[in-house]
Short mmCIF file of C-alpha atoms in Angstrom, two decimals:
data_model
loop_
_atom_site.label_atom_id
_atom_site.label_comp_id
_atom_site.label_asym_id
_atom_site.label_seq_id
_atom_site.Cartn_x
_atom_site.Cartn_y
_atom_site.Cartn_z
CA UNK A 13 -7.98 3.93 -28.18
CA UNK A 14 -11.29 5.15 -28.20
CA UNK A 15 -13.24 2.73 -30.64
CA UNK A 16 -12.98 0.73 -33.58
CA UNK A 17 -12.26 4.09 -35.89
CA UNK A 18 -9.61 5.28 -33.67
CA UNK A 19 -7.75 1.03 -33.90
CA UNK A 20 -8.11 1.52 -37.52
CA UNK A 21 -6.12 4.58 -38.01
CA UNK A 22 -3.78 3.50 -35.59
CA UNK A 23 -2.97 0.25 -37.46
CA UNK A 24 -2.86 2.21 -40.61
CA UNK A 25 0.10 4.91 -39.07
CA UNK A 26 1.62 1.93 -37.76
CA UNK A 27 1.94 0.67 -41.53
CA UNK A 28 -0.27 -2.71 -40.37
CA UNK A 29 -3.57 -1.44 -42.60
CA UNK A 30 -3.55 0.14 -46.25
CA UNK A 31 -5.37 3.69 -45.41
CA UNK A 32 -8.04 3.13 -48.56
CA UNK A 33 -8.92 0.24 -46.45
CA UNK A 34 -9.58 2.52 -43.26
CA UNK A 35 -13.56 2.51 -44.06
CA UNK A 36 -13.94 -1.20 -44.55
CA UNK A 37 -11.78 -1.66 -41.30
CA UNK A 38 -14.22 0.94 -39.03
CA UNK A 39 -17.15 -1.32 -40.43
CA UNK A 40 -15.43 -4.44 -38.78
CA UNK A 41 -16.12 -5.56 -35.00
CA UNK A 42 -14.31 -4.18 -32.83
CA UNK A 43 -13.19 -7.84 -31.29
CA UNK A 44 -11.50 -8.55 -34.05
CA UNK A 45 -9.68 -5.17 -33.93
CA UNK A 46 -8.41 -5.69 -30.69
CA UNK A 47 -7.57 -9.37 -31.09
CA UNK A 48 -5.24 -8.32 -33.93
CA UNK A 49 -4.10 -5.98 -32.13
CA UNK A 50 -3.36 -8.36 -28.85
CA UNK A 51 -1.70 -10.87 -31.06
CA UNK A 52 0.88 -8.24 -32.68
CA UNK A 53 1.54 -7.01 -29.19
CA UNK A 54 0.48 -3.39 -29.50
CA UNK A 55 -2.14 -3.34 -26.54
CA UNK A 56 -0.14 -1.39 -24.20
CA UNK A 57 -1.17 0.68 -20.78
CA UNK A 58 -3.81 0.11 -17.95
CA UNK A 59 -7.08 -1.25 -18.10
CA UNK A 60 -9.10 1.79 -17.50
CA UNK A 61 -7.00 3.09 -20.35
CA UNK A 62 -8.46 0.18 -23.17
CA UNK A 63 -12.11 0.96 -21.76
CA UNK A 64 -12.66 -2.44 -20.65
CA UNK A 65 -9.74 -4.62 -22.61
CA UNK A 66 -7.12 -5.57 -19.93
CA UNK A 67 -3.82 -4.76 -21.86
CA UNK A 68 -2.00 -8.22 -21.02
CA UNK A 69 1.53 -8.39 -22.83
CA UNK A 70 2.16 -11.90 -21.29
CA UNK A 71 -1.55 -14.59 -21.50
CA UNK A 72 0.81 -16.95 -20.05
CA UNK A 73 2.52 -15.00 -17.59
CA UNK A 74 -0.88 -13.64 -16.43
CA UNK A 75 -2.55 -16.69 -15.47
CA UNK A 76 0.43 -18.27 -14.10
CA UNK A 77 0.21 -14.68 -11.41
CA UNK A 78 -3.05 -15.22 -11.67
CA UNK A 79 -3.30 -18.74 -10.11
CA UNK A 80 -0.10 -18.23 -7.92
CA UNK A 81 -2.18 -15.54 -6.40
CA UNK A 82 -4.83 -17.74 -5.65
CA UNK A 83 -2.84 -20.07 -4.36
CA UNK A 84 -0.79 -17.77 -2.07
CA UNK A 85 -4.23 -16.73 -0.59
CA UNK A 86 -4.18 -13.20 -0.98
CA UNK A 87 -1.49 -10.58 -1.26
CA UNK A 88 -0.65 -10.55 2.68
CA UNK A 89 0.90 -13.73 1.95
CA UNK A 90 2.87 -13.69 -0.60
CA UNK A 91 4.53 -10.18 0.62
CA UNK A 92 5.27 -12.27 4.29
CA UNK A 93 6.56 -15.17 2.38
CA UNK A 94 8.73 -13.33 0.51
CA UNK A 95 9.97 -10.65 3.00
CA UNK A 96 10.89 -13.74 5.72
CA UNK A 97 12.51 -15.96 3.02
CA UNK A 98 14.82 -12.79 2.56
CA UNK A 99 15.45 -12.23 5.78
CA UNK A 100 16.00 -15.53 6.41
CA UNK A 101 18.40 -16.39 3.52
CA UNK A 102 20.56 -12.74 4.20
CA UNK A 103 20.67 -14.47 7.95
CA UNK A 104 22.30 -17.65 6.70
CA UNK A 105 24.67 -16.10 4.76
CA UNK A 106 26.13 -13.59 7.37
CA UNK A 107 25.86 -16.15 10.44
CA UNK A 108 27.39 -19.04 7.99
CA UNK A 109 29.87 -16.57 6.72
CA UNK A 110 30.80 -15.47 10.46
CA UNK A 111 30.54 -19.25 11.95
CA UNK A 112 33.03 -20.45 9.41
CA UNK A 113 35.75 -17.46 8.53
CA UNK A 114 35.62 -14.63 11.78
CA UNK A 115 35.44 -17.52 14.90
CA UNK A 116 39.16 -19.17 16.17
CA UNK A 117 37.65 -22.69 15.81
CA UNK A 118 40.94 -24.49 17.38
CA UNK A 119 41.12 -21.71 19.81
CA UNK A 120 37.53 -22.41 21.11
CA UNK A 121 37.69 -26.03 21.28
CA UNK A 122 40.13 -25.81 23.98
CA UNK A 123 38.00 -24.41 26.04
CA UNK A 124 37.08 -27.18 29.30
CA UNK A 125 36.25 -25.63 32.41
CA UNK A 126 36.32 -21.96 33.37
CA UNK A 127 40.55 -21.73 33.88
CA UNK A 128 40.54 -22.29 30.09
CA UNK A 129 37.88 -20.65 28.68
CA UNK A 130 37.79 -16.61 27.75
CA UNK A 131 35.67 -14.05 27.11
CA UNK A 132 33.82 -14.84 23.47
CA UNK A 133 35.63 -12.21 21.85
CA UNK A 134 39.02 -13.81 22.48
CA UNK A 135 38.12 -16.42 20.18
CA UNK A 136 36.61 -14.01 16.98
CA UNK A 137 39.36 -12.81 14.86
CA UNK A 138 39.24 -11.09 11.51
CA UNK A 139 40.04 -13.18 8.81
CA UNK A 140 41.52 -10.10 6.53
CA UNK A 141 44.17 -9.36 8.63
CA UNK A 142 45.42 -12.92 8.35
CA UNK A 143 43.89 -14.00 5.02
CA UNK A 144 44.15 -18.02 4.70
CA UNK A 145 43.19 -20.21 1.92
CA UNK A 146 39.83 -20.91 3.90
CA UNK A 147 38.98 -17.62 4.56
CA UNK A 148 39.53 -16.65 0.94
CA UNK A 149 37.04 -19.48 -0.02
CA UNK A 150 34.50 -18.26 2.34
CA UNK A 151 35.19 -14.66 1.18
CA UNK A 152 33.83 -16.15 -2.08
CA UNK A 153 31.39 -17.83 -1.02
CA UNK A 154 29.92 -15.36 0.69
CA UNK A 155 30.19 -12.68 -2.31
CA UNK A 156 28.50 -15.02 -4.54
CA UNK A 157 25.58 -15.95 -2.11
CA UNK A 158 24.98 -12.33 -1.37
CA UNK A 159 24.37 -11.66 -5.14
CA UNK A 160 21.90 -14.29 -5.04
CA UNK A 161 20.28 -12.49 -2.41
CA UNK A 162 20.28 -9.14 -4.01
CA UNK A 163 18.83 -11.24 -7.21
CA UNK A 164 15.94 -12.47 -4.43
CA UNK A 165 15.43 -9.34 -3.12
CA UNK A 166 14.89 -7.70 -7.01
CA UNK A 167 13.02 -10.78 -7.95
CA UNK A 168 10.17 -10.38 -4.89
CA UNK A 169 10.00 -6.13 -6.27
CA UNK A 170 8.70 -8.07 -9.10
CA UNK A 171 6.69 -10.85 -7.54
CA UNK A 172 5.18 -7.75 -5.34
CA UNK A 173 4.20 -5.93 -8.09
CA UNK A 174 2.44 -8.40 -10.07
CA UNK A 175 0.76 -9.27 -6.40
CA UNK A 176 -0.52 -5.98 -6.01
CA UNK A 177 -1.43 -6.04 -9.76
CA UNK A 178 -3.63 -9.30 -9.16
CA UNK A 179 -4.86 -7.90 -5.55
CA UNK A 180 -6.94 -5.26 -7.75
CA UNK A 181 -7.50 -7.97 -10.42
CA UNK A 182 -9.16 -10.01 -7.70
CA UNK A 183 -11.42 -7.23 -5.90
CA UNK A 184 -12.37 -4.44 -8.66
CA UNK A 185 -12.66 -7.11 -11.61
CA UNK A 186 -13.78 -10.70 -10.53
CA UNK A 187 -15.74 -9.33 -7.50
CA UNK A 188 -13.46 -11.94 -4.79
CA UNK A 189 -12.65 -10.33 -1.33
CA UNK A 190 -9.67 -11.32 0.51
CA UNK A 191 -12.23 -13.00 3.02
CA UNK A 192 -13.44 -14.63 0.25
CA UNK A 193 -10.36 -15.74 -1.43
CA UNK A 194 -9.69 -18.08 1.19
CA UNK A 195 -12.25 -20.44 0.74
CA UNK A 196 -12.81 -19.94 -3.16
CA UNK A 197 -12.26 -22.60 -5.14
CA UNK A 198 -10.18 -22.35 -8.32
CA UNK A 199 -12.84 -23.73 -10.78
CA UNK A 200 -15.11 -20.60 -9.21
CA UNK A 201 -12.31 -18.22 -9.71
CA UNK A 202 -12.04 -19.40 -13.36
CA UNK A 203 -15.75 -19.60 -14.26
CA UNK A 204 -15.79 -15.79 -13.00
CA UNK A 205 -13.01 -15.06 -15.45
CA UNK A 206 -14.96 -16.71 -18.44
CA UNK A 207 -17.97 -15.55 -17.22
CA UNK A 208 -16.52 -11.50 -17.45
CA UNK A 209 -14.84 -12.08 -20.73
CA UNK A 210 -18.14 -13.21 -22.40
CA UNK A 211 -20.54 -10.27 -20.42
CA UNK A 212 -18.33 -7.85 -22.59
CA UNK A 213 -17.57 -5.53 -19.07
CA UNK A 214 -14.25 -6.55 -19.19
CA UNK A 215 -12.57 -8.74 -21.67
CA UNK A 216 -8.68 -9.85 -21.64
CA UNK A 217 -7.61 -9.14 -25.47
CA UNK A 218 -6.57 -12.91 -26.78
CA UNK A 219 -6.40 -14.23 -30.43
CA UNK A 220 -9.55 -16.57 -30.76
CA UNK A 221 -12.95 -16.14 -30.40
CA UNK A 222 -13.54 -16.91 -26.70
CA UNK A 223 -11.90 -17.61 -23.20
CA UNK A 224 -12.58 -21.37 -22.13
CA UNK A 225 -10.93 -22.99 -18.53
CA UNK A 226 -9.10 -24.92 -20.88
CA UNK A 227 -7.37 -22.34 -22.21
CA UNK A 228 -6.31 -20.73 -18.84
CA UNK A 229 -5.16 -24.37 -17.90
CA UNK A 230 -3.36 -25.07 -20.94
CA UNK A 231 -1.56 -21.75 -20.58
CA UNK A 232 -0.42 -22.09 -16.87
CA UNK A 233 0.96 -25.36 -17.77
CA UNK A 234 2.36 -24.76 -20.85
CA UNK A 235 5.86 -25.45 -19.66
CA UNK A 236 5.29 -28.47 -18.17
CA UNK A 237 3.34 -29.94 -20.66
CA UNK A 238 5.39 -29.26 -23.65
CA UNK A 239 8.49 -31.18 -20.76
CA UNK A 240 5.99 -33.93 -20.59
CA UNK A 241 5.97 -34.16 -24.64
CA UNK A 242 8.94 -34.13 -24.95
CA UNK A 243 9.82 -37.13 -22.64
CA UNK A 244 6.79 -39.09 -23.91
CA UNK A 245 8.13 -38.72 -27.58
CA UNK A 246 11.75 -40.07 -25.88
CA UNK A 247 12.64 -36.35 -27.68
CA UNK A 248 14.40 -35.72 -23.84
CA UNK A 249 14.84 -39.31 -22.86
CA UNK A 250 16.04 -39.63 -19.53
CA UNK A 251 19.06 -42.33 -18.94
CA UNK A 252 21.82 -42.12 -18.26
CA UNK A 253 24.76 -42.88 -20.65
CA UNK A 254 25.77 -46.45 -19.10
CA UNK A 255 25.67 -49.52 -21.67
CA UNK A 256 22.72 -52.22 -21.15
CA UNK A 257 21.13 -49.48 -18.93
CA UNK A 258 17.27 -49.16 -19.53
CA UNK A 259 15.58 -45.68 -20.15
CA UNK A 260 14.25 -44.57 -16.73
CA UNK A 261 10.54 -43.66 -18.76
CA UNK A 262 8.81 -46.59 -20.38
CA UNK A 263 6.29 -46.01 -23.74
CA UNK A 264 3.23 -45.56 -22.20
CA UNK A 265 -0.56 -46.65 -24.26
CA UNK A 266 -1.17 -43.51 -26.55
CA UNK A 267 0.41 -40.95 -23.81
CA UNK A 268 2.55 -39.59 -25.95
CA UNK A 269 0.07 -38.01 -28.63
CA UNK A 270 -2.65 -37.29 -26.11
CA UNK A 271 0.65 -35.34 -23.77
CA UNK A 272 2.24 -33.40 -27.26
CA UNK A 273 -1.46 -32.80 -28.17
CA UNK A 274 -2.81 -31.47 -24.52
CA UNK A 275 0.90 -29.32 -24.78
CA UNK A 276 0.15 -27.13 -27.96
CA UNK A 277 -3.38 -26.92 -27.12
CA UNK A 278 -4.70 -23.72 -25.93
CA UNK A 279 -4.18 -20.80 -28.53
CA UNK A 280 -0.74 -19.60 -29.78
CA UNK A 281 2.13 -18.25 -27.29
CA UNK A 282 4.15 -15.32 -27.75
#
């Protein structure tokens, strides 16, 4: 889009604006514009591409990157956290699966003194050409832990993308180096945030008038505050189904409304 003219007429081909309306609607700030826009999900593409709105799909999913990021320390992290947990989890799997189903356990525990003991590979056999209950479990297991690895390795694609995403977030937008990320603190990282959205350079399309911290907190903990609700208002009361048994959470003094309050605070979700 390439101002407030260009919005209009797209909202009126997308059937969202009467066209008779189109002059009244170029006359209107072009915040507004965009927030509609935001909040019926139509801001699509880069940043460069908005001229200084960053097309976020996902508020909450943005600032929950965007704090994990900080949190991680920089994107050198988080790509040698993920990478070793990978390697490490396929290594379990393969040295479990091979420990339990390919070695001749009862074989190998005879095995005393040199006059007894063989070469190793006397006591690996393959379990297929002898398939026994146990090595049909293991087969299992080990098919179903290797699709939770491929799942692991497809999740971190997307953890590495929205790591290099925030890596240029970081540097070209809020001005934070990577030497610099590691002694930031978060309240810093957030006032630059608020501070950018208000200077107009480069503002994060979102349906209410301004950005505040608590709005970026209320978002990242969205989840867990709506949980916390919910087991304040004994709406997810947890106890277990034994007679004369008491609930686990006691009523706290005025929690409860100040929890459901604090968890639909913070602008509306999509």
């Amino acid at each position: 889009g390439g101002g407030t003219g260009g919005f209009s007429s797209e909202m009126a081909a997308l059937g969202l604006l009467n066209p008779d309306d189109l002059g009244a609607a170029d006359d209107e700030a072009p915040d507004k514009l965009h927030n509609e826009m935001a909040e019926l999900g139509l801001l699509h593409g880069s940043a460069e591409e908005t001229e200084g709105w960053g097309a976020v799909a996902n508020l909450d999913v943005f600032f929950s990157n965007m704090y994990s990021f900080y949190h991680h320390r920089g994107l050198a992290t988080i790509l040698i956290s993920g990478v070793s947990n990978m390697i490490t989890l396929g290594f379990t799997v393969v040295f479990s699966t091979f420990l339990f189903s390919w070695v001749d356990w009862t074989a190998l525990l005879e095995c005393k003194d040199e006059h007894t003991c063989h070469p190793f590979l006397h006591y690996v056999s393959n379990p297929m050409e002898r398939p026994t209950l146990w090595s049909v479990m293991v087969f299992i297991w080990f098919c179903l832990f290797s699709v939770y690895w491929l799942w692991t390795v497809l999740s971190f694609g997307t953890q590495a993308r929205d790591a290099m995403g925030m890596h240029r977030f970081f540097q070209h937008r809020l001005g934070i180096s990577q030497r610099d990320l590691q002694t930031i603190e978060w309240h810093e990282v957030v006032a630059r945030l608020v501070a950018l959205q208000e200077s107009g350079k480069y503002r994060i399309a979102i349906n209410k008038a301004g950005l505040t911290a608590q709005d970026i907190a209320c978002r990242i903990m969205r989840k867990e505050n709506y949980l916390i609700a919910l087991i304040n208002k004994r709406v997810l009361p947890l106890h277990l189904p034994v007679p004369n048994l008491p609930c686990l959470i006691a009523a706290g003094d005025g929690t409860s409304d100040a929890a459901a309050t604090h968890a639909t605070n913070g602008g509306e979700g999509r």
